[in-house]
Short mmCIF file of C-alpha atoms in Angstrom, two decimals:
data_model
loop_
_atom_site.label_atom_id
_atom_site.label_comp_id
_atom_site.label_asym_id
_atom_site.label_seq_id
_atom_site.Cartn_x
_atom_site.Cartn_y
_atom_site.Cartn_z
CA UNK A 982 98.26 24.60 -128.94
CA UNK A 983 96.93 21.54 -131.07
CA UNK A 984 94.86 23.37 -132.88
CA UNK A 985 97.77 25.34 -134.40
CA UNK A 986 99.65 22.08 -135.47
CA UNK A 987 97.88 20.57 -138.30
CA UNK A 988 98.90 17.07 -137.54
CA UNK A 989 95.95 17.12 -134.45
CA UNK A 990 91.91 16.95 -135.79
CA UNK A 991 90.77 17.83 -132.78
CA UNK A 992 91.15 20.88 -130.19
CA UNK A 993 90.78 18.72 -127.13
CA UNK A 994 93.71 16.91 -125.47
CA UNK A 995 93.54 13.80 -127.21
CA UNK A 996 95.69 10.26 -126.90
CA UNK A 997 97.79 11.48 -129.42
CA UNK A 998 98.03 14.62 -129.05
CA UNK A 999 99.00 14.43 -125.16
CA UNK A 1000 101.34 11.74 -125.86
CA UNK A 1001 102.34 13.69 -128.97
CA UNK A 1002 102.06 10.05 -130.53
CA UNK A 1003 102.34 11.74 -134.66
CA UNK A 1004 105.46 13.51 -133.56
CA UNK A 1005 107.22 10.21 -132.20
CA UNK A 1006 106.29 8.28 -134.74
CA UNK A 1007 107.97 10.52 -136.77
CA UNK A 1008 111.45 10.27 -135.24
CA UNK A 1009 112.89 7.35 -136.84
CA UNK A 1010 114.35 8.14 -140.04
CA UNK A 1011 116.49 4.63 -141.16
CA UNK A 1012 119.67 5.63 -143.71
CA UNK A 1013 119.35 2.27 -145.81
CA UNK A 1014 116.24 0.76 -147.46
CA UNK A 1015 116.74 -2.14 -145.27
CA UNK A 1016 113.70 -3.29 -143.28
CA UNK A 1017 115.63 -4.30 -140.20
CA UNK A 1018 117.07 -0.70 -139.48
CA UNK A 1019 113.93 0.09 -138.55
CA UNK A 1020 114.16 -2.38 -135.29
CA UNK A 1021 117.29 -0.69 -134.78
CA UNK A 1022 116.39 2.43 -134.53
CA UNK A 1023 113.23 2.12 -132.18
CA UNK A 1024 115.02 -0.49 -129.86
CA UNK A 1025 117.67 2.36 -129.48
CA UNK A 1026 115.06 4.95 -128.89
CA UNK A 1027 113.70 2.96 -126.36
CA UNK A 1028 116.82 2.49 -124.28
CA UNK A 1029 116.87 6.20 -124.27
CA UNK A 1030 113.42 6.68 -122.92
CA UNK A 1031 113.94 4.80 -120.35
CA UNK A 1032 117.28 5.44 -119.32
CA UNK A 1033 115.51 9.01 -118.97
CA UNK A 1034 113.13 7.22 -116.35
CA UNK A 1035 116.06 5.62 -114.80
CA UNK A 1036 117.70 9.49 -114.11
CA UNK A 1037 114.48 10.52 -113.00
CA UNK A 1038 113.38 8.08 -110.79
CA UNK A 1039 117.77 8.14 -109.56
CA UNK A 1040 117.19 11.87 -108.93
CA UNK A 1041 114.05 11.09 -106.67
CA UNK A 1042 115.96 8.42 -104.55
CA UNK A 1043 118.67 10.65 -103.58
CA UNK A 1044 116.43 13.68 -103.04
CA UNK A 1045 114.52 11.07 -100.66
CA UNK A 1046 117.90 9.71 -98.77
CA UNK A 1047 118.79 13.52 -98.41
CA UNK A 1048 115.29 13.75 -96.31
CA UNK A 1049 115.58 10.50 -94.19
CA UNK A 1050 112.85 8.96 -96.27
CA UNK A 1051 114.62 5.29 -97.27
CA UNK A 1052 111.40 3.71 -97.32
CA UNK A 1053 110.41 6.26 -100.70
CA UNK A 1054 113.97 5.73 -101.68
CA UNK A 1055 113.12 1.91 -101.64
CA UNK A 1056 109.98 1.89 -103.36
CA UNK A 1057 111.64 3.61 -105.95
CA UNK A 1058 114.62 1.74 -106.57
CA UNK A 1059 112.20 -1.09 -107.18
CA UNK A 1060 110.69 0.56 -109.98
CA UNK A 1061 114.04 0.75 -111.06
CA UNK A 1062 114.69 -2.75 -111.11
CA UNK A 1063 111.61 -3.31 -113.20
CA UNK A 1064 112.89 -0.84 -115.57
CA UNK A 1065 116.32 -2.67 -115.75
CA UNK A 1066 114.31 -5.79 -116.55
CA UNK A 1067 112.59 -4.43 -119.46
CA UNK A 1068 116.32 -3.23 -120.79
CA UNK A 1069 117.93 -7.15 -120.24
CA UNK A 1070 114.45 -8.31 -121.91
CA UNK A 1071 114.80 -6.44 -124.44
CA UNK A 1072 118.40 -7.78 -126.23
CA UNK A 1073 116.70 -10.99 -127.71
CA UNK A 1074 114.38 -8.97 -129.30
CA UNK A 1075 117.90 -7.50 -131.19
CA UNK A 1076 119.19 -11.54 -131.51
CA UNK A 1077 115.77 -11.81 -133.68
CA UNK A 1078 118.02 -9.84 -136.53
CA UNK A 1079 120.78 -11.93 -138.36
CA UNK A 1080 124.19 -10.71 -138.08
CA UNK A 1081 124.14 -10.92 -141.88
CA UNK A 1082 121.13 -8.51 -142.34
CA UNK A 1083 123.00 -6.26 -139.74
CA UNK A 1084 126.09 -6.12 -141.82
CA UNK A 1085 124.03 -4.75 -144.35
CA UNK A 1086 123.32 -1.32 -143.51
CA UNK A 1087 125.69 -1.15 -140.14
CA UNK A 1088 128.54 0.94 -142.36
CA UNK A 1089 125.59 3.83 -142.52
CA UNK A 1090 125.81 4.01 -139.21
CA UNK A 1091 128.93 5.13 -139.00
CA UNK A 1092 130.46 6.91 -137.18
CA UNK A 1093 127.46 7.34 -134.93
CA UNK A 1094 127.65 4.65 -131.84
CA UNK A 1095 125.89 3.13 -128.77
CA UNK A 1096 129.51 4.69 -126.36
CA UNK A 1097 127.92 8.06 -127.71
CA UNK A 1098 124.34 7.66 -125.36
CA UNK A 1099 125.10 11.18 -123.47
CA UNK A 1100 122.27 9.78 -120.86
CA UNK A 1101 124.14 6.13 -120.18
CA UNK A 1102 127.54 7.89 -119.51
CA UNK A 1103 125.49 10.25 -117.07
CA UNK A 1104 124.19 7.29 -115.46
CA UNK A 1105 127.57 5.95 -114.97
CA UNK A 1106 129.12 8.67 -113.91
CA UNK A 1107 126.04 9.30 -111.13
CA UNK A 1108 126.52 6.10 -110.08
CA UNK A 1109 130.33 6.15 -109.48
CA UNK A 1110 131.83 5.16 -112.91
CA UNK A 1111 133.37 8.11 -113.13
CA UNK A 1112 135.97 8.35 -116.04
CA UNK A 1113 136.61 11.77 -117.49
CA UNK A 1114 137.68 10.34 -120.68
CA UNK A 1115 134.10 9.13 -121.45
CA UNK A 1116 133.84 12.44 -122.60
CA UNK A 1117 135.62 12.48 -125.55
CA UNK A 1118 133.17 9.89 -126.85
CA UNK A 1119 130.89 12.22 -128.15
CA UNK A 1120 133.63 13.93 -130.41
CA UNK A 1121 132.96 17.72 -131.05
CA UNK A 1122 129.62 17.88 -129.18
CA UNK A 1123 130.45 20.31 -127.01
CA UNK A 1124 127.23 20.50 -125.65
CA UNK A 1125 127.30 17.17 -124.53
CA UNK A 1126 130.45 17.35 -123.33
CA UNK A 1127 129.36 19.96 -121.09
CA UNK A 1128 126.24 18.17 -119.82
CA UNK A 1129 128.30 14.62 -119.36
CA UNK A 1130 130.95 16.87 -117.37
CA UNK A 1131 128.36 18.41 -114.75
CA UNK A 1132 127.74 14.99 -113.41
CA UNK A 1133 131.40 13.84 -113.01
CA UNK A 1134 131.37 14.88 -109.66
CA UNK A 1135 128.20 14.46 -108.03
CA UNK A 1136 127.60 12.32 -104.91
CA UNK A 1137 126.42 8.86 -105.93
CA UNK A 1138 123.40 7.09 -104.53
CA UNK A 1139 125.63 5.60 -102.17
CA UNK A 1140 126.96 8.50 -100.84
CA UNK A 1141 123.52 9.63 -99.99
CA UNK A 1142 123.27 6.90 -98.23
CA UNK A 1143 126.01 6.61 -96.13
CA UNK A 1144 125.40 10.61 -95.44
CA UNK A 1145 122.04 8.90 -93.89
CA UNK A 1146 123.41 6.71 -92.06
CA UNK A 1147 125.34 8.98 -90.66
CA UNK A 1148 122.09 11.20 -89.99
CA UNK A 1149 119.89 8.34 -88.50
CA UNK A 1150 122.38 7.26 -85.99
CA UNK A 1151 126.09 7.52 -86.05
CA UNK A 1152 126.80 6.08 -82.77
CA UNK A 1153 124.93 2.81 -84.10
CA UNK A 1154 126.54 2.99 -88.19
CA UNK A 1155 130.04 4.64 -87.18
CA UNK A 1156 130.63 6.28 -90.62
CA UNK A 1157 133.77 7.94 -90.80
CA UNK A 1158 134.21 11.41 -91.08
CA UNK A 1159 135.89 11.17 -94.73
CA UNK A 1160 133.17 9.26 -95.72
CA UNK A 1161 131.25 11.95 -95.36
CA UNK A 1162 133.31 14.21 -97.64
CA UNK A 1163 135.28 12.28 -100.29
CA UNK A 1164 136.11 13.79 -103.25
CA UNK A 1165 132.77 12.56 -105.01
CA UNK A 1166 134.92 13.03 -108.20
CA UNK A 1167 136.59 9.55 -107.95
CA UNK A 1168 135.14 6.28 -108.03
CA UNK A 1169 133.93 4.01 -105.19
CA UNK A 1170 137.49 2.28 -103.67
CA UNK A 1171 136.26 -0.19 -100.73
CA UNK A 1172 136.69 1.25 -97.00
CA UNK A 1173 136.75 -1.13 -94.54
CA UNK A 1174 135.16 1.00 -91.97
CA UNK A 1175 132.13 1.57 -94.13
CA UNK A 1176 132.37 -2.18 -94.66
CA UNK A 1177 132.31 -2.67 -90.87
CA UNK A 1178 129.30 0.07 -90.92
CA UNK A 1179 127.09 -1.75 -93.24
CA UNK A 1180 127.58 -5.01 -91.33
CA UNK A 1181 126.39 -3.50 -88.06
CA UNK A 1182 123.38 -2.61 -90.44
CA UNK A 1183 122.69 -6.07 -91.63
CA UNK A 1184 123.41 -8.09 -88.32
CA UNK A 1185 120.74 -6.05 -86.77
CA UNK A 1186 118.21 -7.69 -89.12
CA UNK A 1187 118.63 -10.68 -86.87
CA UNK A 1188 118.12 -8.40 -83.60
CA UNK A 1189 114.22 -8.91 -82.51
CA UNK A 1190 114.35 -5.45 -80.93
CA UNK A 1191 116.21 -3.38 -83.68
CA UNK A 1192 115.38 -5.36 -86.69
CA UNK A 1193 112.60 -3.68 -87.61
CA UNK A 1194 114.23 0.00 -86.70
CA UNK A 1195 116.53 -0.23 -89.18
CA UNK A 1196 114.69 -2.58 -91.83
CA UNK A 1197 114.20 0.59 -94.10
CA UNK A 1198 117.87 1.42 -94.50
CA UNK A 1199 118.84 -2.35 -94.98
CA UNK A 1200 116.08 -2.52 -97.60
CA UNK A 1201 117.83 0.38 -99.62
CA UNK A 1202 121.33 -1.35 -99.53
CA UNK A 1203 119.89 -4.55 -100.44
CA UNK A 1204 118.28 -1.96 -103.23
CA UNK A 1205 121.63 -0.37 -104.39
CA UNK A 1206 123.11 -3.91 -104.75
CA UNK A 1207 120.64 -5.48 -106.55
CA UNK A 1208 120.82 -2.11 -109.16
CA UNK A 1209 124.73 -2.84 -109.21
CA UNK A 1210 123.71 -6.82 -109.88
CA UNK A 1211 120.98 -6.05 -112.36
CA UNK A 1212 123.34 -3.55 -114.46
CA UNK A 1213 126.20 -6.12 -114.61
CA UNK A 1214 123.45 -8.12 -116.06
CA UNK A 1215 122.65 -6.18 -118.94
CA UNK A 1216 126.47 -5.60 -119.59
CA UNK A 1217 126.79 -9.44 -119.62
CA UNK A 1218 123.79 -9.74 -121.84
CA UNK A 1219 124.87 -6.58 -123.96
CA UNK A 1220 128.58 -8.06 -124.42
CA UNK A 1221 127.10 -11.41 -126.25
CA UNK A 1222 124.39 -9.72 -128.38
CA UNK A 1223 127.42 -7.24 -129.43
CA UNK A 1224 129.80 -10.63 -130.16
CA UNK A 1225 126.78 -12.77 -131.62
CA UNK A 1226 126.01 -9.78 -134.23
CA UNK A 1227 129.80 -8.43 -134.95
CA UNK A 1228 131.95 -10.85 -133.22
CA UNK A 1229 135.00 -9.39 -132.36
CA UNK A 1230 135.10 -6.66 -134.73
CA UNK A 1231 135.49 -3.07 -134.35
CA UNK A 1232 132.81 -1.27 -133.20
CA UNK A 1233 130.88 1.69 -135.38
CA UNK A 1234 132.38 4.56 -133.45
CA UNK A 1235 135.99 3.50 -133.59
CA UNK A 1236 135.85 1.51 -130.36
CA UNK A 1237 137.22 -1.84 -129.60
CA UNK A 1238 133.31 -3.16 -130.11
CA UNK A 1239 132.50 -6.38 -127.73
CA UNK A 1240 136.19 -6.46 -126.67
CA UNK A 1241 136.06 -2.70 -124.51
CA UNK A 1242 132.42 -4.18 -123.10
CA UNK A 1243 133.62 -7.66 -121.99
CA UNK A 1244 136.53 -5.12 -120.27
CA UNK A 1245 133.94 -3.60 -118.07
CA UNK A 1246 131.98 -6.37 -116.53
CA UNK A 1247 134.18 -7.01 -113.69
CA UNK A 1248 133.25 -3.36 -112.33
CA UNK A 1249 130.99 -2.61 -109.38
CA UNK A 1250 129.40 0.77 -108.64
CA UNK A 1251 129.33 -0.24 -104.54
CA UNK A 1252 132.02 -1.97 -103.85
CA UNK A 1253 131.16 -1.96 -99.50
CA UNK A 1254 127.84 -3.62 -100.11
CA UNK A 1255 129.56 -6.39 -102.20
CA UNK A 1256 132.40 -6.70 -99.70
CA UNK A 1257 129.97 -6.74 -96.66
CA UNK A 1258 128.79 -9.99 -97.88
CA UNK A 1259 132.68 -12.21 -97.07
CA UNK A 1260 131.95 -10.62 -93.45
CA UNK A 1261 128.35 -12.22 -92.78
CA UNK A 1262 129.90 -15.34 -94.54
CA UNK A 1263 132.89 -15.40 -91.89
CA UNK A 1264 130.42 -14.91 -89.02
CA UNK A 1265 132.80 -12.05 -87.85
CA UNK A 1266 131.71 -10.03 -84.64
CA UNK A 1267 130.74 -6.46 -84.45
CA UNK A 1268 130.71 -3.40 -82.03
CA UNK A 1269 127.22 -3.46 -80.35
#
């Protein structure tokens, strides 16, 4: 196969050739003659790459919940969260270009914009965000319509979870039965019984003789929340690097630029494993 692509000198798998390093060095075409599109374009590429990781490694941890394996689902929601580091690390590295520069060769970018990333809607809507008129962000891409729309309704990580739960011990985690089949279409709304559930789950971290029983599942909620914490980080993050380079103006695709973005920081993906926190607080008593 290298051999027939005259880009490779060599017929063994090489560095570049197994990392088809000519080919993706090739993939960033800037519009302008101005130096910092080129920092633009491979920061952007980069998100992509790795929000692929982030839907790969999201796949794994639901596959593992689905085969009452938390502990795998664990280790790799922590690679996750290293991944989500690199992403808030990464915005100063934008901040390095002057807003004036960017003004430069921004109106080639349109109408092309960041709400378009067909991947970071998916991972929204996987993880509960789950707003059909996302959708018409991508304008006539059908195509991407279609794949966006395939993941409206799929059962979040959470879900998988609580479908654990349920699994490992119901008599201990008293899930409700509607819990169990929600319409995984809609959002996350917080259920005081699944509340109640996930505080049985964290008071038994204190139990000597159960503790350690359930440390795996408490490990993976702690998991999910940090995710939900580390995502409403980058939003933060994203929201000032979006003011700080365009202020309050419109953004490329038509949108309402860092004024939609500041809108969505107040939302949570889990809303249960926020809420469970006000009970621990309160000292309030459980079922054991």
């Amino acid at each position: 196969m290298a051999a027939e692509n005259p880009i490779y000198h060599s017929t063994h798998l090489t560095y570049g050739s197994y990392l088809k390093v000519p080919e993706l060095l090739n993939l960033q075409h800037p519009r302008t003659g101005h130096r910092d599109e080129l920092l633009f374009i491979i920061m952007h590429q980069v998100y992509e790459l790795w929000f692929k990781q982030i839907l790969h490694e999201m796949t794994g941890v639901m596959e593992f919940l689905d085969r009452d394996q938390p502990l795998r689902a664990a280790q790799l929601l922590e690679r996750i969260h290293k991944i989500q580091h690199l992403l808030i690390e990464q915005i100063p590295m934008m901040e390095t270009m002057f807003s004036t520069e960017f003004a430069k060769f921004r109106d080639s970018l349109r109408p092309a914009s960041g709400f378009q990333s067909v991947q970071f809607r998916i991972l929204e809507f996987i993880c509960g965000n789950k707003n059909p008129k996302m959708l018409q962000l991508v304008g006539e891409d059908d195509a991407a319509k279609a794949e966006m729309a395939a993941f409206l309704d799929k059962p979040t990580p959470y879900d998988h979870f609580i479908r654990h739960l349920a699994r490992e011990d119901n008599s201990v985690f008293p899930i409700p039965p509607r819990a169990l089949t929600r319409d995984t279409s809609q959002p996350h709304e917080r259920d005081e019984e699944l509340v109640s559930a996930l505080e049985v789950l964290y008071r038994k971290q204190d139990e000597h003789n159960t503790g350690e029983r359930y440390y795996a599942q408490f490990r993976v909620a702690e998991h999910l929340l940090e995710f939900d914490e580390k995502f409403s980080i980058w939003r933060f993050h994203h929201v000032k690097m979006v003011e700080r380079m365009i202020g309050s103006g419109m953004g490329t695709g038509g949108s309402s630029g860092a004024k939609y973005l500041a809108s969505t920081l107040a939302r949570s993906f889990f809303p249960d494993i926020w809420a469970v926190r006000a009970r621990l607080g309160g000292g309030a008593a459980y079922a054991r």
